PDB file of C-alpha atoms and ligand atoms in Angstrom:
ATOM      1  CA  UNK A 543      29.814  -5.106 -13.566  1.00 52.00           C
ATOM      2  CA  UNK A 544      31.995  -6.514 -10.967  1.00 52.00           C
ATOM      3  CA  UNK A 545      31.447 -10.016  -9.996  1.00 58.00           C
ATOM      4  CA  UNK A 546      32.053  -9.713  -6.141  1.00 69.00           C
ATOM      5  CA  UNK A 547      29.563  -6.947  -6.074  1.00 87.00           C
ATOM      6  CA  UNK A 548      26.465  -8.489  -3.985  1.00 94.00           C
ATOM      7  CA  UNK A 549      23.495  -9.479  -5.888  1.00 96.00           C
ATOM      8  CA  UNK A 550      19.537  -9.537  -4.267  1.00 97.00           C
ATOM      9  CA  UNK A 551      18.425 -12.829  -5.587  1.00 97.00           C
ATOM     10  CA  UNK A 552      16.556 -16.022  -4.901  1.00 97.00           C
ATOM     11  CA  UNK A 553      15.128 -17.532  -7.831  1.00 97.00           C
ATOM     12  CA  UNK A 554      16.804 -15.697 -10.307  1.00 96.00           C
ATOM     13  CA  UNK A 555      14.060 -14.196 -12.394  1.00 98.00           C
ATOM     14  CA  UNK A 556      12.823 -10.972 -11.737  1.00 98.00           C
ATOM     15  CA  UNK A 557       8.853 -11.240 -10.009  1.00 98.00           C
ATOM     16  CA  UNK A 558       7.934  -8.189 -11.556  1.00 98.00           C
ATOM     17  CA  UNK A 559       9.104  -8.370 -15.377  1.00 98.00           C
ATOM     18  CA  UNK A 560      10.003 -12.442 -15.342  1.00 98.00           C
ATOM     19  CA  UNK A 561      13.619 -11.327 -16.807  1.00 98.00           C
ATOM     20  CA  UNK A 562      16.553 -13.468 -15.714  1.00 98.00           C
ATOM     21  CA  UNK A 563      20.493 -12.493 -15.395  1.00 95.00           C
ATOM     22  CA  UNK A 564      22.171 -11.609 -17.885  1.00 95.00           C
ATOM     23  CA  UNK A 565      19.281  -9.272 -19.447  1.00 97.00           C
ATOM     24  CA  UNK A 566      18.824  -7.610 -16.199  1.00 98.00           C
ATOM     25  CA  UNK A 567      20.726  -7.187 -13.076  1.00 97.00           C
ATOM     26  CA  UNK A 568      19.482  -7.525  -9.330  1.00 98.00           C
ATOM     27  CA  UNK A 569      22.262  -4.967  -7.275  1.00 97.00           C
ATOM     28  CA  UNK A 570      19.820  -2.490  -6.182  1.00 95.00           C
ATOM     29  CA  UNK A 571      19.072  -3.060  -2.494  1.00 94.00           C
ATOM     30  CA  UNK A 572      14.986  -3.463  -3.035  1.00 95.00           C
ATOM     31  CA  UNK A 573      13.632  -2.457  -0.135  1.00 94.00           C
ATOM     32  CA  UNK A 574       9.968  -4.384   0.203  1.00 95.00           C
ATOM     33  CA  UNK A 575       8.225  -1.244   1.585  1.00 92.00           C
ATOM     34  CA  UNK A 576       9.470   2.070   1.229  1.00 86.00           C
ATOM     35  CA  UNK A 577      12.790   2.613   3.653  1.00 83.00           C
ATOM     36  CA  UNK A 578      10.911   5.562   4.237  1.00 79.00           C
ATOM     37  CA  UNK A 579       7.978   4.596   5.963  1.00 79.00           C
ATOM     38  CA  UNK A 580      10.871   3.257   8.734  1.00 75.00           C
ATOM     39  CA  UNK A 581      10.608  -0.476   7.154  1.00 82.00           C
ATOM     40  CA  UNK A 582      13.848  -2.173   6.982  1.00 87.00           C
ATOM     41  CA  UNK A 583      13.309  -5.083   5.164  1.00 92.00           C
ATOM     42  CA  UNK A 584      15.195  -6.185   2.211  1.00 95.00           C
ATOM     43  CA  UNK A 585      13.756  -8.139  -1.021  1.00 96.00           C
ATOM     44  CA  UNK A 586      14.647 -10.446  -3.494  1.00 98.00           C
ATOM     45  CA  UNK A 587      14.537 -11.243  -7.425  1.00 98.00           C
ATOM     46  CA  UNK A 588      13.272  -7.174  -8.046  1.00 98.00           C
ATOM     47  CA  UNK A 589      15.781  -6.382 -11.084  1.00 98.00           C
ATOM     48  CA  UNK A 590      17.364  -3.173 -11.211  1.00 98.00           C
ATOM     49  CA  UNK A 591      15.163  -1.779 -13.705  1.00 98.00           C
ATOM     50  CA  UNK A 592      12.093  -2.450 -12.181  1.00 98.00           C
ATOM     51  CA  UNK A 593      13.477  -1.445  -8.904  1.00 97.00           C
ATOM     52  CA  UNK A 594      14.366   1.982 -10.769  1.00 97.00           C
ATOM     53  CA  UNK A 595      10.733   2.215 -12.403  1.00 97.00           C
ATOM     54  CA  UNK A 596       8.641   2.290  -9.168  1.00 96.00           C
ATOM     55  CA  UNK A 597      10.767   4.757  -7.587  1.00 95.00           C
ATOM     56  CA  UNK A 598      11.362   7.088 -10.235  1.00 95.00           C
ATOM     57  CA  UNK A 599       8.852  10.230 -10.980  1.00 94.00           C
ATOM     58  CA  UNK A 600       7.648   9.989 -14.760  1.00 91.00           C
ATOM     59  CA  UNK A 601       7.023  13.326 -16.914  1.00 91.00           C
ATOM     60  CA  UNK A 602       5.139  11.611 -19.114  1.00 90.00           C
ATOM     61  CA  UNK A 603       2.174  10.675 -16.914  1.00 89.00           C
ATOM     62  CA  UNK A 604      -0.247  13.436 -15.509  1.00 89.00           C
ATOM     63  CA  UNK A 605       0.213  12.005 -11.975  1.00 90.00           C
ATOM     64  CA  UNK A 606       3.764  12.210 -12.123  1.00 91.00           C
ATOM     65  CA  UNK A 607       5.105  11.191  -8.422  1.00 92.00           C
ATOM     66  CA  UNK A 608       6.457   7.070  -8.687  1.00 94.00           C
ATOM     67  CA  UNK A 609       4.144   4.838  -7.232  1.00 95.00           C
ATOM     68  CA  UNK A 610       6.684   4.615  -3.770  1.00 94.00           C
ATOM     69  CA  UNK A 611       6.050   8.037  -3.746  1.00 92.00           C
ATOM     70  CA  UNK A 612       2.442   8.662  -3.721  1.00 92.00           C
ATOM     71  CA  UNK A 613       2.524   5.556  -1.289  1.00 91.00           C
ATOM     72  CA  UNK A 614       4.994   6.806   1.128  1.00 89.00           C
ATOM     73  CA  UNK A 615       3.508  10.397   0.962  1.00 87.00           C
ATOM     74  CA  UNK A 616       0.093   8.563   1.569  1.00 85.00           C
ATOM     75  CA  UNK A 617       1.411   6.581   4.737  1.00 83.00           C
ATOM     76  CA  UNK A 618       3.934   9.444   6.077  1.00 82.00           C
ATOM     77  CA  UNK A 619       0.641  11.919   6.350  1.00 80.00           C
ATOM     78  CA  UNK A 620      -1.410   9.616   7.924  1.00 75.00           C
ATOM     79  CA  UNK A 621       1.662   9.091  10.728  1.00 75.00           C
ATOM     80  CA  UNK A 622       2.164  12.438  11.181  1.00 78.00           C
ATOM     81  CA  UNK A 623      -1.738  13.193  12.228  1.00 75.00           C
ATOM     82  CA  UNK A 624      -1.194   9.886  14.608  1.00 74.00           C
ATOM     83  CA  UNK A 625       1.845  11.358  16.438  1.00 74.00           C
ATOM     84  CA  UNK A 626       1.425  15.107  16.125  1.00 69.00           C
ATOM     85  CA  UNK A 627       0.056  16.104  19.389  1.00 64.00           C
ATOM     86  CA  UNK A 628      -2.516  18.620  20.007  1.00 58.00           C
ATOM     87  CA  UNK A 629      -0.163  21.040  22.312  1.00 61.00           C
ATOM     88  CA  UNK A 630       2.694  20.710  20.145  1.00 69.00           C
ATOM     89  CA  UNK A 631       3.893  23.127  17.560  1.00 76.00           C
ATOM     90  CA  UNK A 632       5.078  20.253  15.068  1.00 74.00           C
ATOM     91  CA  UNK A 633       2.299  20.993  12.546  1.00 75.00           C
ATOM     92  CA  UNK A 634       3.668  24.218  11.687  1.00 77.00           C
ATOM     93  CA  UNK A 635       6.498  22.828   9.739  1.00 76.00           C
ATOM     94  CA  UNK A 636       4.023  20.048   8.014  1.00 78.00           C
ATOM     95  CA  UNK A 637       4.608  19.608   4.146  1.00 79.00           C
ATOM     96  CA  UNK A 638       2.817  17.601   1.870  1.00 81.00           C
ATOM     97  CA  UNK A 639       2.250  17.420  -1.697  1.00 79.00           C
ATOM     98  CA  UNK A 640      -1.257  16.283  -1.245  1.00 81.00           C
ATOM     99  CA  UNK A 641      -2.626  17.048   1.571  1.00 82.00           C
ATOM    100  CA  UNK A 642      -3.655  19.882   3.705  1.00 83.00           C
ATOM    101  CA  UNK A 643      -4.036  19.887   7.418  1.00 82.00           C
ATOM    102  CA  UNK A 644      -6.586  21.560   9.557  1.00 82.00           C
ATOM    103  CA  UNK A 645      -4.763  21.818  12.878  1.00 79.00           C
ATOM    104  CA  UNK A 646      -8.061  22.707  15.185  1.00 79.00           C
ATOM    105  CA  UNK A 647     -10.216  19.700  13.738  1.00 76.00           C
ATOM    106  CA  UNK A 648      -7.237  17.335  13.248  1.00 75.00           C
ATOM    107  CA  UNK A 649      -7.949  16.707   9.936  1.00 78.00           C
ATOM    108  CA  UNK A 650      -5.981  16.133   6.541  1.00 79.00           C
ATOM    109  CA  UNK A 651      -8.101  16.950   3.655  1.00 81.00           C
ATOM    110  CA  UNK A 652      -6.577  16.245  -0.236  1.00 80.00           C
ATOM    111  CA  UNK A 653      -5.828  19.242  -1.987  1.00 79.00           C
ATOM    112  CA  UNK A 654      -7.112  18.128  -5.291  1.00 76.00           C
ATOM    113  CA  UNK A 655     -10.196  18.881  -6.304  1.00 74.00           C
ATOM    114  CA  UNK A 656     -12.185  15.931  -6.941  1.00 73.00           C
ATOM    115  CA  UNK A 657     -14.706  17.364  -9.721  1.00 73.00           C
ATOM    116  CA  UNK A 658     -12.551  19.903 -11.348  1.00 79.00           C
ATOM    117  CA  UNK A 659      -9.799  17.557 -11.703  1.00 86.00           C
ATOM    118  CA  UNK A 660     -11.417  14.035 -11.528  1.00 88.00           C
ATOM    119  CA  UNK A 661      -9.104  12.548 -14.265  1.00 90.00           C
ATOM    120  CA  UNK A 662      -5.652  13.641 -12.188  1.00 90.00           C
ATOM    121  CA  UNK A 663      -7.938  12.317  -8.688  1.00 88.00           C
ATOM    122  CA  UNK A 664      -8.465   8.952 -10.823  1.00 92.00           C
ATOM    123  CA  UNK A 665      -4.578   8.570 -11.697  1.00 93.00           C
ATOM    124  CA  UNK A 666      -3.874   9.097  -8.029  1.00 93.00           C
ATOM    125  CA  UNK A 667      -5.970   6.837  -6.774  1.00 94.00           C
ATOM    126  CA  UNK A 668      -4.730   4.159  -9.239  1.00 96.00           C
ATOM    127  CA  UNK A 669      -1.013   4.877  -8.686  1.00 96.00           C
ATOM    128  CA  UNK A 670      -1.732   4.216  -4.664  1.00 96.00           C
ATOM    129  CA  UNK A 671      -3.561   1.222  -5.516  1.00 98.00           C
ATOM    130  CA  UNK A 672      -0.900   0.021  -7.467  1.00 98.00           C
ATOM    131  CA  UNK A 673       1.595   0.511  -4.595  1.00 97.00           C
ATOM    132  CA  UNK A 674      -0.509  -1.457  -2.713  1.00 97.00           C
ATOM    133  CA  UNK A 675      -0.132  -4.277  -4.784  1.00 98.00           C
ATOM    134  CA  UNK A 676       3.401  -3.484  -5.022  1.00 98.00           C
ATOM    135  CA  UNK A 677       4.301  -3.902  -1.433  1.00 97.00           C
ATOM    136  CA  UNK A 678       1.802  -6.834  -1.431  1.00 98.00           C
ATOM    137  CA  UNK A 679       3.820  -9.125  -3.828  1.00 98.00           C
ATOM    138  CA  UNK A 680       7.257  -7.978  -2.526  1.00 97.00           C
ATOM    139  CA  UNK A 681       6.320  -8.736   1.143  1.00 96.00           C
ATOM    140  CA  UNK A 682       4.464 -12.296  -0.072  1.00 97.00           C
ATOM    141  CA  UNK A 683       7.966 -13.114  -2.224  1.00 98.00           C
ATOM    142  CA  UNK A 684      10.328 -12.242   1.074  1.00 97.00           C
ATOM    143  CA  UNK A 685       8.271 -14.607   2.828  1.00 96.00           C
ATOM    144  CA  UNK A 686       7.586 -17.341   0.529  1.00 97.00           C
ATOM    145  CA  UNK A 687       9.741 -17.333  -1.957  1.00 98.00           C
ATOM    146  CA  UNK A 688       6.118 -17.646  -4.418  1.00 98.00           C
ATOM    147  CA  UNK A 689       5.819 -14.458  -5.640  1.00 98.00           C
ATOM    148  CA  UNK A 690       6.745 -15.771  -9.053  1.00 98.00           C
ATOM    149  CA  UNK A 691       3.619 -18.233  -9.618  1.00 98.00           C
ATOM    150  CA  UNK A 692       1.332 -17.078 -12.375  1.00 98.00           C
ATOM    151  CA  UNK A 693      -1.475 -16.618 -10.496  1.00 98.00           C
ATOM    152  CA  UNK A 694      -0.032 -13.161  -9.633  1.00 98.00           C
ATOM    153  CA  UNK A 695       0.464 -12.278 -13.159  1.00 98.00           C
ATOM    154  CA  UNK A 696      -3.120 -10.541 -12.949  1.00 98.00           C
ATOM    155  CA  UNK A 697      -0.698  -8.351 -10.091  1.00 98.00           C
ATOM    156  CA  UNK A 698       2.253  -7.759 -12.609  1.00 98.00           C
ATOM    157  CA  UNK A 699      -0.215  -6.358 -15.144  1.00 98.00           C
ATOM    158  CA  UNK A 700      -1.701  -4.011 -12.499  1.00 98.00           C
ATOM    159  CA  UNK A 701       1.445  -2.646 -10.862  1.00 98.00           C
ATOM    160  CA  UNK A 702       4.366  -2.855 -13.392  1.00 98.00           C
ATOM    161  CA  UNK A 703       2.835  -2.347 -16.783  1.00 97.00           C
ATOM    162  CA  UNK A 704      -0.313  -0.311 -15.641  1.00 96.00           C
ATOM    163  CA  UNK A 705      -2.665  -2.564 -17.269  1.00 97.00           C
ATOM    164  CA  UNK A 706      -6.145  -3.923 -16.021  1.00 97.00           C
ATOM    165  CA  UNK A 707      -7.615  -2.947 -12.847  1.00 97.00           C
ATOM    166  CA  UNK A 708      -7.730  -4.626  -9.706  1.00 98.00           C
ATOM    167  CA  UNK A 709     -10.223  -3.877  -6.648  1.00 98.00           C
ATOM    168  CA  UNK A 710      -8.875  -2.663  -3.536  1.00 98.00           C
ATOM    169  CA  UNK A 711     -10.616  -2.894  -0.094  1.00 98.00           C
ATOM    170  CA  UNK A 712     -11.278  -0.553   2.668  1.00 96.00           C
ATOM    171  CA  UNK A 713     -12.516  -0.877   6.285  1.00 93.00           C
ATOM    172  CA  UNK A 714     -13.659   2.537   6.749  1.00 90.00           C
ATOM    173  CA  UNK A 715     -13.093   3.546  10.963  1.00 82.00           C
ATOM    174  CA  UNK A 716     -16.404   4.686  12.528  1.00 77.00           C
ATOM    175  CA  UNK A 717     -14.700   7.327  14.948  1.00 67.00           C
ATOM    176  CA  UNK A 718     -11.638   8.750  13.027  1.00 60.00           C
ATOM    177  CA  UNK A 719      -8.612   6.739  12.829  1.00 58.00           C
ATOM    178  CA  UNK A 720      -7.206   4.123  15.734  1.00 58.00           C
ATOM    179  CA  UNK A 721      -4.075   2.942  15.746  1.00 58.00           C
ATOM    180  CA  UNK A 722      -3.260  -0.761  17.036  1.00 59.00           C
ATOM    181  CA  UNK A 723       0.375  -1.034  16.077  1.00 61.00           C
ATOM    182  CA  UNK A 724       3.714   0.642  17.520  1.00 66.00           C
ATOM    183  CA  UNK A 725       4.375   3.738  15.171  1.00 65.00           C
ATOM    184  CA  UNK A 726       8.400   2.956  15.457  1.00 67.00           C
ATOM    185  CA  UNK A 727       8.330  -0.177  14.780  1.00 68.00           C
ATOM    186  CA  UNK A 728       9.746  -1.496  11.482  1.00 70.00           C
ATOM    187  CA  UNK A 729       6.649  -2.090   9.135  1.00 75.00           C
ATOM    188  CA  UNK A 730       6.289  -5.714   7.700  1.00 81.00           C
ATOM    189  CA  UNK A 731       3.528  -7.620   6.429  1.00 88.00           C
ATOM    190  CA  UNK A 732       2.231 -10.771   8.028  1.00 88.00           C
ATOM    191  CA  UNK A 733       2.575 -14.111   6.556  1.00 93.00           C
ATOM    192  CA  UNK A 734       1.831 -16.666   8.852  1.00 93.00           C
ATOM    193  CA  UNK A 735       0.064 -19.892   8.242  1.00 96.00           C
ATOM    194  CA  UNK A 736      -3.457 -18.704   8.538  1.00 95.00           C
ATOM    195  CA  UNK A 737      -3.021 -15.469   6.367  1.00 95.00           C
ATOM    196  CA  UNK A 738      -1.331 -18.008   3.904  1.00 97.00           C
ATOM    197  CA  UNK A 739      -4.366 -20.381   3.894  1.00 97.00           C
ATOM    198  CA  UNK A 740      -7.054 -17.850   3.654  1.00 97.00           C
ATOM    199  CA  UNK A 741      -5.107 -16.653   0.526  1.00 98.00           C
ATOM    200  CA  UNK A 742      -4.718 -19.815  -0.724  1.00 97.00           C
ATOM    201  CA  UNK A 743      -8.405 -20.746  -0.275  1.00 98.00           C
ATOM    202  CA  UNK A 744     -10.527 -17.371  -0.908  1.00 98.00           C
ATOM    203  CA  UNK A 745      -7.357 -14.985  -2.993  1.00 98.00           C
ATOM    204  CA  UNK A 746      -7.968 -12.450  -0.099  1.00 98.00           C
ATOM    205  CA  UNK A 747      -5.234 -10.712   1.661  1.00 98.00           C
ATOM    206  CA  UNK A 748      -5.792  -8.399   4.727  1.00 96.00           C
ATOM    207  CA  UNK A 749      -3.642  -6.010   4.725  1.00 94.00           C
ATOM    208  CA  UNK A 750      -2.903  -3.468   7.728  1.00 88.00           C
ATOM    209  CA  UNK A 751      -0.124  -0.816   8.365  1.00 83.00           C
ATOM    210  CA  UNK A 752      -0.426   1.872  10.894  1.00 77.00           C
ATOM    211  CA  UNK A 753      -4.155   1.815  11.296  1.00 76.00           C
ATOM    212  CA  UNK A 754      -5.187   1.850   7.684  1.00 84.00           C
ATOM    213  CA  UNK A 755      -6.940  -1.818   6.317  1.00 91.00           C
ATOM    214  CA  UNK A 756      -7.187  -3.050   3.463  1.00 95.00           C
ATOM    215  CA  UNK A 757      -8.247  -6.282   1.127  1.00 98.00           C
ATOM    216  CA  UNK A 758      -6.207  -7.202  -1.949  1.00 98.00           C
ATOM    217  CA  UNK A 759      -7.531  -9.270  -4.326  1.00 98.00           C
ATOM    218  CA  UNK A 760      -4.053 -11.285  -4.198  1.00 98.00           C
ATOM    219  CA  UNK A 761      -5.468 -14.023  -6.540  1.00 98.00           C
ATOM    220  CA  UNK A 762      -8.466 -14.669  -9.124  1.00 97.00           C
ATOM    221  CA  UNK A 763     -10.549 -16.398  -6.786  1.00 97.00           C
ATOM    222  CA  UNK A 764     -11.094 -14.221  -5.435  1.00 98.00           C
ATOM    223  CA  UNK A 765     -13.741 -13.184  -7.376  1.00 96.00           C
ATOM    224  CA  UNK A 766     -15.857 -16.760  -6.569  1.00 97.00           C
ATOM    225  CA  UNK A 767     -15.408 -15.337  -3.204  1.00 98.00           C
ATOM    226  CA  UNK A 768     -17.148 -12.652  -2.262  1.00 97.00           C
ATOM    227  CA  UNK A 769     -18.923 -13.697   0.491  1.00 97.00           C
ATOM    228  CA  UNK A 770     -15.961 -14.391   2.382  1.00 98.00           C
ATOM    229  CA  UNK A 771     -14.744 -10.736   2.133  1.00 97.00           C
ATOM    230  CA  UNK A 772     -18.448  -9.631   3.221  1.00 97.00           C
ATOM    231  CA  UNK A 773     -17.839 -12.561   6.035  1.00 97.00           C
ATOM    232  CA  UNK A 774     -14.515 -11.488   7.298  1.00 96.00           C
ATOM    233  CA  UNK A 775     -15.055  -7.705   7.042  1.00 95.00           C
ATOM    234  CA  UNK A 776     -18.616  -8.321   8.773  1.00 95.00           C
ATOM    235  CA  UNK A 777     -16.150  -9.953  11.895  1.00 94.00           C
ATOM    236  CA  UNK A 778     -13.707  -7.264  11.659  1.00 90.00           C
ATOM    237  CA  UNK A 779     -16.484  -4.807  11.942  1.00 91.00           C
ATOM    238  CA  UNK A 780     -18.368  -6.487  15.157  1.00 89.00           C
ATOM    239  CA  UNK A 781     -20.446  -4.324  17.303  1.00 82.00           C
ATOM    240  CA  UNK A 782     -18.927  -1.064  14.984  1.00 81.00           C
ATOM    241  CA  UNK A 783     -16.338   0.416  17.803  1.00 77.00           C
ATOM    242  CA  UNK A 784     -13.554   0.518  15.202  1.00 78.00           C
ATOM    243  CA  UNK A 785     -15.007  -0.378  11.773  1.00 85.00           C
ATOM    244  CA  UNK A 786     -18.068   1.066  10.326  1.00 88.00           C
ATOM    245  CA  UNK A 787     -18.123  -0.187   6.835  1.00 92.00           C
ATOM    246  CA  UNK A 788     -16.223  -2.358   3.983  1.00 96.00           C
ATOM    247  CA  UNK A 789     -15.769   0.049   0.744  1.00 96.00           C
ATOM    248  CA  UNK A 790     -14.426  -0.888  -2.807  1.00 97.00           C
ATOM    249  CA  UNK A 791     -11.606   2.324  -2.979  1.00 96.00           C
ATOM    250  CA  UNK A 792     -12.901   4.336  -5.482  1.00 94.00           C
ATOM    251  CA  UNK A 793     -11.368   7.523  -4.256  1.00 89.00           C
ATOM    252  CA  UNK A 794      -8.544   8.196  -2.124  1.00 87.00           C
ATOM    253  CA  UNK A 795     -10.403  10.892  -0.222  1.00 83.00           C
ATOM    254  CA  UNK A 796     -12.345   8.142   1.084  1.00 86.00           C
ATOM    255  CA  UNK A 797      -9.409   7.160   3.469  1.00 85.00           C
ATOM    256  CA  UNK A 798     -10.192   8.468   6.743  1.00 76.00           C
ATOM    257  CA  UNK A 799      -7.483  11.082   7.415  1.00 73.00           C
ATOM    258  CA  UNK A 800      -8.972  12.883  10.852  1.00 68.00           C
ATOM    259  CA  UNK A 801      -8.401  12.182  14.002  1.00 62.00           C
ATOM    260  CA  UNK A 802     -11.529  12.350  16.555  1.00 56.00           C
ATOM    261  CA  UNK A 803     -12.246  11.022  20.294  1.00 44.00           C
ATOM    262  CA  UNK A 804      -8.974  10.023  20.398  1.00 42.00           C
ATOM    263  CA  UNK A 805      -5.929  10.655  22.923  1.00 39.00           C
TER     264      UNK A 805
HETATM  265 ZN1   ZN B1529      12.246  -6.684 -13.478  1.00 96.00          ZN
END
């Protein structure tokens, strides 16, 4: 390796397998979210062989998209039924590996059959989960420089060695989907001083990007906490005109993925 040859690191261990230079090396550009999903930001202490594993497709596994796949396909469909509009003829061309779409309703539905092939549904739901997480710990590292503290080790067992199960979140939307945030706009995750203390205090995260919200279970205490996540979601729900109901993600068809009363 050459030795002017720029290197993406911080701390110098690696916040998804804890290896240091020289067992692994950190010149792969790690982009924190997909590039993409149009996010331009630019990570730190991901070696090159992690960087490799969660954007590679594996034969082996019966889902066998990468997780950055199956989260940018995820993300990408959802965009697409925000910006396609009704008169034009851009839904013709739509492709997805996943999804269908129902042009007169507006609607995306999975193509997987949930009963018939509930153990390949249950792998695909686990592989978005875990790029969840993924982007979670990236975008917390960028910002803080923490990502490496062993209270996320519970995350490293989830997302890079597939082990464990964590709990994700979802505000369903109680009129199809809404969108809040500029579609063009380079995607990033919050970390200001209130998200920071909230995660500090209950080990909930809220995560949003382009419409979709979520809880991670960022920490273990999470679990004492419950009944702030009931609390907070209650608040984000209000009176009901964009939230309906908090949901544990069992399912990805559970994601709202139509498009209704909306211009
Ligand atoms: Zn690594």
């Amino acid at each position: 390796m050459t030795t002017n040859k720029k290197e993406y690191i911080r701390k110098g261990k690696c916040i998804w397998c804890l290896k240091s230079k020289p067992e692994v090396g950190f010149y792969t550009k790690p982009h924190t979210i997909p590039k993409k999903l149009n996010s331009h930001n630019i990570g730190f202490d991901i070696c090159d062989s992690c960087n490799n594993f969660f954007g590679s497709d594996n034969k082996l596994d019966k889902v066998t998209y990468s997780v950055d796949k199956v989260l940018k396909e995820f993300f990408n469909v959802h965009k697409f039924l925000l910006t396609n509009k009704k008169d034009s003829n851009s839904w013709k061309k739509f492709k997805s590996q996943f999804f269908n779409y129902y042009h007169t309703s507006k609607t995306l539905k999975l193509n997987i059959d949930y009963r018939r092939n509930a153990t390949y549904a249950n792998q695909l739901t686990r592989k978005f989960k875990r790029g969840i997480y993924n982007i979670f710990l990236q975008e917390y590292h960028r910002n803080t420089e923490n990502g490496l503290d062993n209270k996320f080790d519970r995350i490293r067992e989830f997302v890079r060695h597939d082990s464990g199960e964590l709990p994700l979140y979802y505000l369903k939307s109680s009129d199809g989907v809404r969108i809040t945030e500029d579609l063009e706009l380079s995607h990033e995750l919050p970390f200001n001083d209130y998200g920071l203390e909230i995660l500090d205090k209950y080990g909930f995260y809220h995560l949003s990007m382009t419409g979709l919200n979520f809880y991670v279970e960022a920490t273990a205490k999470a679990k004492l906490n419950f009944d702030y996540l009931i609390k907070d979601s209650k608040y984000q729900i209000g009176t009901g005109f964009v939230f309906r109901e908090l949901i544990e993600l069992k399912k990805l068809n559970e994601i709202d993925f139509t498009l209704r009363n909306w211009n």
